[in-house]
Amino acid sequence: MKPSIPKGTRDFSPTEVANRSYIMNTIKTTFETFGFQPIETPSFENSSTLMGKYGEEGDRLIFKILNSGDFLKKADAQLLADKESTKVTSQISEKALRYDLTVPFARYVVQHQNEITFPFKRYQVQPVWRADRPQKGRFREFYQCDADVVGSKSLWQESEFIQLYDTVFTKLGLTETTIKINNRKILSGIAEVIGAQDKLIDFTVALDKLDKIGQAKVEEEMLAKGISEEAIQKVQPLFNFKGSNLENLYALDLMLATSEEGLQGVKELRFVINATTELGLQSANLEVDVTLARGLNYYTGAIFEVSAPKGVKMGSIGGGGRYDDLTGIFGMKDVSGVGISFGLDRIYLVLEELGLFKSVDLPKPKVLFINFGDAEGLYCMKAISELRKYNIKAELYPDAAKMKKQMTYANNRAIEYVVLAGSQEVAQELFTLKNMITGEQQHCSKSELVNKLQ
């Protein structure tokens, strides 16, 4: 049977691993420059931790883990007979793979609150899993690179995250990205003004799909969810918002004049826009997008989403927002948080498409010792041990194969030096060092070998 891997997952070659490490290291370095500390959480959580935190659509995409042993033992026989899979799930699965890093982070904060100094700035780079339909840039297993601050309501945090996005993408050479920003309070205000406040979640989930399925389909979905034709007519101006950020904010002030919550959202957005304008951005563009909803239930303030440069067909390469009551679901009230995420896998594809990866040196030894047999091999291994004490990367070809095969191996891995130590060199306690670039050869003692290779 031909081996394969599940759809939506991938193998990575040494070059791909090196390129991914380059992206992750760039992000991690920037996180730490901005004062964030690393944490890690388990790959899977209790289902009760995850379920109900991402909305109905998100819950369906969570990978459930079957209980160990006889997982049907505690299952209701009638539910099984009736094939009521959704009702029987909780009886056969108590754990699930994490869907994102934000909810596990909220759980971490509550569980470790007595050990944490607030405001707590953390970053986390780990894989997450979603039972999504695989397509270009969308995988079932992928890495998220998150940074969050909990314990502060200051809008300077939102401004800092915009600077952080800009810094990372500038370092990666990914200029002209667009950082879209909105505020959940504005969306709540719009729902209030059009008389659809009781349908806020349905409204935002549908609105968030505007750039994917178009206006007609969004309106169709809103109608299907019970939002009235009249309400949809009132929201029409949202679909055609154009102009500068300040012009859009002014238009929102007029639209939301009767909504206190909506006006508060505009006020918060204006602060962030003005601060960013004063501080400036290196290469990114900041754009107010009033249709941006990021249909997750836990956002309560600012919402971010980053688009790749124009001309690159790719979904968002980053996103996030403020969640004033996320830890409240775990019993810890009044702890405000805000965070962003980088989509590593999509960033990789964008950099690849634009040819922005620098040539990467793969891990390799500086010197390869040719294997002439066990006696000579032992002689070489003693020298290799000495070289490694000086952090010189060295290895012995494992088999006493033909010289041509061993030299081809050195050439294919672009190894700079080769050492030949046959019976004659062993007898004289010498080594023959060959420079694979110039072809030059010279005899040297062990100490001279160390000096030449340092």
Short mmCIF file of C-alpha atoms in Angstrom, two decimals, residues 31-382:
data_model
loop_
_atom_site.label_atom_id
_atom_site.label_comp_id
_atom_site.label_asym_id
_atom_site.label_seq_id
_atom_site.Cartn_x
_atom_site.Cartn_y
_atom_site.Cartn_z
CA PHE A 31 8.13 39.72 20.01
CA GLU A 32 10.97 39.86 22.53
CA THR A 33 12.03 43.33 21.34
CA PHE A 34 8.48 44.46 22.16
CA GLY A 35 8.70 42.91 25.65
CA PHE A 36 6.79 39.63 25.22
CA GLN A 37 7.69 36.41 27.10
CA PRO A 38 7.30 32.84 25.71
CA ILE A 39 4.94 30.18 27.08
CA GLU A 40 3.72 26.81 25.74
CA THR A 41 0.46 24.91 26.34
CA PRO A 42 -0.53 21.28 25.56
CA SER A 43 -1.46 20.22 22.03
CA PHE A 44 -4.85 19.09 23.32
CA GLU A 45 -7.18 20.52 25.96
CA ASN A 46 -10.27 19.33 27.77
CA SER A 47 -13.20 19.67 25.36
CA SER A 48 -14.99 21.85 27.91
CA THR A 49 -12.15 24.38 27.62
CA LEU A 50 -12.56 24.75 23.85
CA MET A 51 -16.19 24.09 22.98
CA GLY A 52 -18.52 27.09 22.83
CA LYS A 53 -15.72 29.64 22.51
CA TYR A 54 -15.53 29.97 18.71
CA GLY A 55 -19.16 30.15 17.66
CA GLU A 56 -21.18 27.40 16.02
CA GLU A 57 -18.98 27.27 12.89
CA GLY A 58 -15.75 27.15 14.89
CA ASP A 59 -17.01 24.37 17.15
CA ARG A 60 -17.64 22.17 14.12
CA LEU A 61 -14.01 22.54 13.06
CA ILE A 62 -12.53 21.31 16.35
CA PHE A 63 -10.81 17.91 16.11
CA LYS A 64 -12.21 15.69 18.89
CA ILE A 65 -10.09 12.93 20.45
CA LEU A 66 -11.78 9.64 21.27
CA ASN A 67 -11.51 8.55 24.91
CA SER A 68 -8.86 5.91 25.58
CA GLY A 69 -9.84 2.25 25.78
CA ASP A 70 -13.45 1.26 25.14
CA PHE A 71 -14.73 4.73 24.21
CA LEU A 72 -18.27 3.44 23.59
CA LYS A 73 -18.61 2.01 27.10
CA LYS A 74 -20.26 5.14 28.56
CA ALA A 75 -22.18 6.08 25.42
CA ASP A 76 -25.98 6.10 25.49
CA ALA A 77 -27.13 3.04 23.52
CA GLN A 78 -30.24 4.78 22.21
CA LEU A 79 -28.26 7.75 20.93
CA LEU A 80 -25.92 5.36 19.15
CA ALA A 81 -28.84 3.46 17.65
CA ASP A 82 -30.40 6.72 16.48
CA LYS A 83 -27.03 7.88 15.09
CA GLU A 84 -27.24 11.12 17.11
CA SER A 85 -23.54 11.87 16.62
CA THR A 86 -23.60 15.44 18.00
CA LYS A 87 -25.31 14.35 21.21
CA VAL A 88 -23.08 11.33 21.76
CA THR A 89 -19.80 13.21 21.15
CA SER A 90 -19.42 14.43 24.74
CA GLN A 91 -19.87 10.83 25.97
CA ILE A 92 -17.08 9.38 23.83
CA SER A 93 -14.68 12.34 23.65
CA GLU A 94 -13.50 14.43 26.60
CA LYS A 95 -10.45 16.00 24.92
CA ALA A 96 -9.80 17.92 21.70
CA LEU A 97 -6.86 19.30 19.71
CA ARG A 98 -6.50 23.03 20.24
CA TYR A 99 -8.21 25.18 17.59
CA ASP A 100 -6.14 28.27 18.31
CA LEU A 101 -3.73 29.59 20.94
CA THR A 102 -5.95 32.32 22.43
CA VAL A 103 -8.46 30.24 24.39
CA PRO A 104 -5.73 27.96 25.82
CA PHE A 105 -3.88 31.16 26.78
CA ALA A 106 -6.96 32.42 28.63
CA ARG A 107 -7.12 29.10 30.46
CA TYR A 108 -3.41 29.41 31.27
CA VAL A 109 -3.86 32.91 32.71
CA VAL A 110 -6.70 31.81 34.99
CA GLN A 111 -4.90 28.66 36.11
CA HIS A 112 -1.61 30.49 36.81
CA GLN A 113 -2.95 33.89 37.88
CA ASN A 114 -1.07 33.84 41.20
CA GLU A 115 2.28 33.33 39.43
CA ILE A 116 1.79 36.01 36.76
CA THR A 117 2.80 39.69 36.92
CA PHE A 118 0.11 41.82 35.23
CA PRO A 119 -0.02 43.25 32.64
CA PHE A 120 1.21 39.94 31.25
CA LYS A 121 2.76 40.03 27.77
CA ARG A 122 3.17 36.56 26.32
CA TYR A 123 4.02 35.09 22.96
CA GLN A 124 3.45 31.53 21.78
CA VAL A 125 4.56 29.72 18.61
CA GLN A 126 2.91 26.29 18.34
CA PRO A 127 0.76 24.22 15.95
CA VAL A 128 -3.05 24.24 15.97
CA TRP A 129 -5.56 21.99 14.22
CA ARG A 130 -8.84 22.69 12.40
CA ALA A 131 -11.09 20.23 10.56
CA ASP A 132 -11.37 22.68 7.68
CA ARG A 133 -11.62 21.98 3.96
CA PRO A 134 -8.01 22.06 2.69
CA GLN A 135 -7.17 24.56 -0.06
CA LYS A 136 -4.31 26.89 -1.00
CA GLY A 137 -3.10 28.57 2.16
CA ARG A 138 -5.58 26.67 4.36
CA PHE A 139 -4.41 23.58 6.19
CA ARG A 140 -5.73 21.29 8.89
CA GLU A 141 -2.47 21.45 10.81
CA PHE A 142 -0.63 24.75 10.91
CA TYR A 143 1.43 26.97 13.17
CA GLN A 144 0.20 30.13 14.84
CA CYS A 145 2.54 32.77 16.20
CA ASP A 146 0.60 34.73 18.81
CA ALA A 147 1.32 37.71 21.03
CA ASP A 148 -1.14 38.87 23.71
CA VAL A 149 -1.34 41.34 26.57
CA VAL A 150 -3.74 40.70 29.44
CA GLY A 151 -4.44 43.00 32.36
CA SER A 152 -4.52 46.34 30.52
CA LYS A 153 -7.34 48.25 28.82
CA SER A 154 -4.95 50.83 27.35
CA LEU A 155 -5.45 51.50 23.66
CA TRP A 156 -1.69 51.95 23.36
CA GLN A 157 -1.59 48.15 23.20
CA GLU A 158 -3.59 48.22 19.95
CA SER A 159 -1.20 50.81 18.56
CA GLU A 160 1.80 48.67 19.62
CA PHE A 161 0.43 45.63 17.82
CA ILE A 162 0.11 47.60 14.58
CA GLN A 163 3.77 48.63 15.00
CA LEU A 164 4.67 44.98 15.70
CA TYR A 165 2.99 43.76 12.51
CA ASP A 166 4.72 46.48 10.53
CA THR A 167 8.13 45.66 12.03
CA VAL A 168 7.91 41.90 11.34
CA PHE A 169 6.72 42.23 7.75
CA THR A 170 9.32 44.90 7.02
CA LYS A 171 12.08 42.61 8.36
CA LEU A 172 10.80 39.79 6.14
CA GLY A 173 10.86 42.09 3.12
CA LEU A 174 7.09 41.77 2.82
CA THR A 175 6.29 45.43 2.15
CA GLU A 176 2.95 46.99 1.24
CA THR A 177 0.91 44.65 3.43
CA THR A 178 -2.43 46.08 4.54
CA ILE A 179 -3.38 46.03 8.22
CA LYS A 180 -7.18 46.26 8.34
CA ILE A 181 -8.77 47.46 11.57
CA ASN A 182 -12.33 47.70 12.89
CA ASN A 183 -14.00 47.67 16.30
CA ARG A 184 -16.56 45.16 17.51
CA LYS A 185 -18.42 47.97 19.31
CA ILE A 186 -19.00 49.59 15.92
CA LEU A 187 -20.54 46.37 14.61
CA SER A 188 -22.73 46.12 17.72
CA GLY A 189 -23.77 49.74 17.18
CA ILE A 190 -24.68 49.07 13.55
CA ALA A 191 -26.75 46.03 14.60
CA GLU A 192 -28.49 48.25 17.17
CA VAL A 193 -29.18 51.07 14.67
CA ILE A 194 -30.69 48.70 12.06
CA GLY A 195 -32.78 46.87 14.70
CA ALA A 196 -30.90 43.55 14.51
CA GLN A 197 -29.24 43.62 17.93
CA ASP A 198 -30.60 40.19 18.83
CA LYS A 199 -28.93 38.79 15.68
CA LEU A 200 -25.48 40.29 16.31
CA ILE A 201 -23.55 37.01 15.94
CA ASP A 202 -25.39 36.00 12.76
CA PHE A 203 -24.89 39.53 11.41
CA THR A 204 -21.11 39.60 12.04
CA VAL A 205 -20.48 36.03 10.85
CA ALA A 206 -22.22 36.82 7.54
CA LEU A 207 -20.56 40.23 7.18
CA ASP A 208 -17.11 38.70 7.73
CA LYS A 209 -17.57 36.68 4.52
CA LEU A 210 -18.03 39.74 2.28
CA ASP A 211 -14.62 39.54 0.59
CA LYS A 212 -15.00 35.77 0.10
CA ILE A 213 -18.56 35.34 -1.20
CA GLY A 214 -19.66 38.87 -2.22
CA GLN A 215 -22.47 41.21 -1.21
CA ALA A 216 -25.36 39.22 -2.73
CA LYS A 217 -24.44 36.01 -0.90
CA VAL A 218 -23.89 37.90 2.38
CA GLU A 219 -27.37 39.44 2.11
CA GLU A 220 -28.79 36.01 1.28
CA GLU A 221 -27.17 34.51 4.39
CA MET A 222 -28.45 37.37 6.58
CA LEU A 223 -32.00 36.80 5.32
CA ALA A 224 -31.67 33.07 6.00
CA LYS A 225 -30.59 33.85 9.58
CA GLY A 226 -33.73 35.92 10.19
CA ILE A 227 -32.35 39.42 9.66
CA SER A 228 -35.09 41.49 8.04
CA GLU A 229 -35.00 42.96 4.53
CA GLU A 230 -35.43 46.42 6.07
CA ALA A 231 -32.39 45.94 8.32
CA ILE A 232 -30.30 44.78 5.36
CA GLN A 233 -31.32 47.88 3.39
CA LYS A 234 -30.16 50.10 6.26
CA VAL A 235 -26.76 48.40 6.26
CA GLN A 236 -26.16 48.99 2.51
CA PRO A 237 -23.76 51.96 3.05
CA LEU A 238 -21.36 49.55 4.80
CA PHE A 239 -20.74 47.67 1.57
CA ASN A 240 -19.51 50.80 -0.22
CA PHE A 241 -17.41 52.62 2.38
CA LYS A 242 -14.64 54.46 0.53
CA GLY A 243 -12.30 57.28 1.33
CA SER A 244 -9.57 57.95 3.89
CA ASN A 245 -9.58 56.50 7.38
CA LEU A 246 -10.65 59.83 8.89
CA GLU A 247 -13.46 60.21 6.33
CA ASN A 248 -14.72 56.72 7.18
CA LEU A 249 -14.64 57.53 10.90
CA TYR A 250 -16.65 60.71 10.27
CA ALA A 251 -19.23 58.71 8.25
CA LEU A 252 -19.48 56.21 11.13
CA ASP A 253 -20.07 59.04 13.62
CA LEU A 254 -23.09 60.06 11.55
CA MET A 255 -24.38 56.51 11.03
CA LEU A 256 -24.06 55.61 14.74
CA ALA A 257 -25.31 58.90 16.21
CA THR A 258 -28.04 57.07 18.18
CA SER A 259 -25.82 54.26 19.49
CA GLU A 260 -23.69 54.97 22.56
CA GLU A 261 -21.76 51.72 22.14
CA GLY A 262 -21.16 52.37 18.46
CA LEU A 263 -19.81 55.86 19.11
CA GLN A 264 -17.49 54.46 21.80
CA GLY A 265 -16.11 52.08 19.17
CA VAL A 266 -15.48 54.97 16.77
CA LYS A 267 -13.73 56.91 19.55
CA GLU A 268 -11.41 53.97 20.30
CA LEU A 269 -10.68 53.47 16.62
CA ARG A 270 -9.89 57.17 16.16
CA PHE A 271 -7.35 57.03 19.02
CA VAL A 272 -5.51 54.11 17.43
CA ILE A 273 -5.58 55.67 13.94
CA ASN A 274 -4.28 59.02 15.23
CA ALA A 275 -1.53 57.37 17.32
CA THR A 276 -0.39 55.27 14.35
CA THR A 277 -0.38 58.32 12.07
CA GLU A 278 1.83 60.20 14.55
CA LEU A 279 4.23 57.24 15.04
CA GLY A 280 4.30 56.30 11.37
CA LEU A 281 4.73 52.89 9.72
CA GLN A 282 7.81 51.53 7.93
CA SER A 283 6.13 49.69 5.05
CA ALA A 284 2.56 48.61 5.92
CA ASN A 285 -0.71 50.39 5.20
CA LEU A 286 -3.39 50.85 7.88
CA GLU A 287 -6.98 50.76 6.64
CA VAL A 288 -10.31 51.10 8.44
CA ASP A 289 -12.56 48.28 7.18
CA VAL A 290 -16.07 48.52 8.62
CA THR A 291 -17.02 45.12 7.18
CA LEU A 292 -14.22 43.36 9.05
CA ALA A 293 -15.87 41.17 11.67
CA ARG A 294 -13.65 38.11 12.24
CA GLY A 295 -16.66 36.05 13.27
CA LEU A 296 -15.33 34.87 16.63
CA ASN A 297 -17.53 35.42 19.64
CA TYR A 298 -14.84 36.56 22.03
CA TYR A 299 -13.78 39.86 20.41
CA THR A 300 -15.18 42.93 22.16
CA GLY A 301 -13.11 45.89 20.90
CA ALA A 302 -10.51 46.36 18.16
CA ILE A 303 -10.31 43.74 15.40
CA PHE A 304 -7.24 43.30 13.16
CA GLU A 305 -6.63 41.45 9.92
CA VAL A 306 -3.56 41.61 7.68
CA SER A 307 -3.71 41.15 3.91
CA ALA A 308 -0.78 40.21 1.69
CA PRO A 309 0.52 42.75 -0.85
CA LYS A 310 -1.79 43.38 -3.82
CA GLY A 311 -1.42 40.86 -6.59
CA VAL A 312 -0.90 37.91 -4.23
CA LYS A 313 -4.02 35.76 -3.98
CA MET A 314 -4.00 34.68 -0.37
CA GLY A 315 -6.34 34.86 2.63
CA SER A 316 -5.35 36.85 5.70
CA ILE A 317 -1.77 36.38 6.90
CA GLY A 318 -2.48 37.70 10.39
CA GLY A 319 -5.32 38.80 12.63
CA GLY A 320 -6.53 39.38 16.15
CA GLY A 321 -8.33 41.78 18.42
CA ARG A 322 -9.39 42.77 21.93
CA TYR A 323 -11.33 40.38 24.18
CA ASP A 324 -12.43 42.10 27.39
CA ASP A 325 -14.19 39.12 28.94
CA LEU A 326 -12.43 36.00 27.63
CA THR A 327 -11.00 34.92 31.00
CA GLY A 328 -14.47 35.45 32.49
CA ILE A 329 -15.57 32.18 30.88
CA PHE A 330 -13.10 30.47 33.21
CA GLY A 331 -14.22 32.39 36.29
CA MET A 332 -11.74 35.28 36.24
CA LYS A 333 -13.68 38.52 35.73
CA ASP A 334 -12.59 42.00 34.63
CA VAL A 335 -9.33 41.04 32.93
CA SER A 336 -9.00 42.79 29.60
CA GLY A 337 -6.83 41.34 26.87
CA VAL A 338 -5.77 42.07 23.32
CA GLY A 339 -3.71 39.95 20.95
CA ILE A 340 -2.64 39.22 17.40
CA SER A 341 -1.58 36.17 15.43
CA PHE A 342 0.76 35.62 12.47
CA GLY A 343 -0.23 32.92 9.95
CA LEU A 344 3.17 31.27 9.47
CA ASP A 345 2.13 28.92 6.68
CA ARG A 346 0.47 31.61 4.60
CA ILE A 347 3.37 34.00 5.17
CA TYR A 348 5.66 31.22 3.87
CA LEU A 349 3.60 30.84 0.68
CA VAL A 350 3.58 34.61 0.10
CA LEU A 351 7.35 34.93 0.58
CA GLU A 352 7.85 31.95 -1.76
CA GLU A 353 5.56 33.40 -4.43
CA LEU A 354 7.34 36.77 -4.30
CA GLY A 355 10.82 35.16 -4.26
CA LEU A 356 11.71 36.80 -0.95
CA PHE A 357 13.51 33.90 0.71
CA LYS A 358 17.24 34.42 1.04
CA SER A 359 19.44 31.42 0.29
CA VAL A 360 19.61 29.35 3.45
CA ASP A 361 22.64 27.37 4.61
CA LEU A 362 21.41 23.98 5.75
CA PRO A 363 23.08 22.40 8.80
CA LYS A 364 26.17 20.50 7.66
CA PRO A 365 29.63 19.59 8.97
CA LYS A 366 32.56 21.85 8.20
CA VAL A 367 34.74 18.79 7.69
CA LEU A 368 34.08 15.19 6.63
CA PHE A 369 36.53 12.40 7.60
CA ILE A 370 36.86 9.72 4.94
CA ASN A 371 36.33 6.18 6.28
CA PHE A 372 39.11 3.70 5.31
CA GLY A 373 38.10 0.99 7.83
CA ASP A 374 37.55 0.37 11.53
CA ALA A 375 41.12 1.03 12.69
CA GLU A 376 41.37 4.26 10.70
CA GLY A 377 37.79 5.14 11.72
CA LEU A 378 38.71 5.00 15.43
CA TYR A 379 41.73 7.22 14.77
CA CYS A 380 39.44 9.73 13.00
CA MET A 381 36.77 9.61 15.72
CA LYS A 382 39.33 10.64 18.34
#
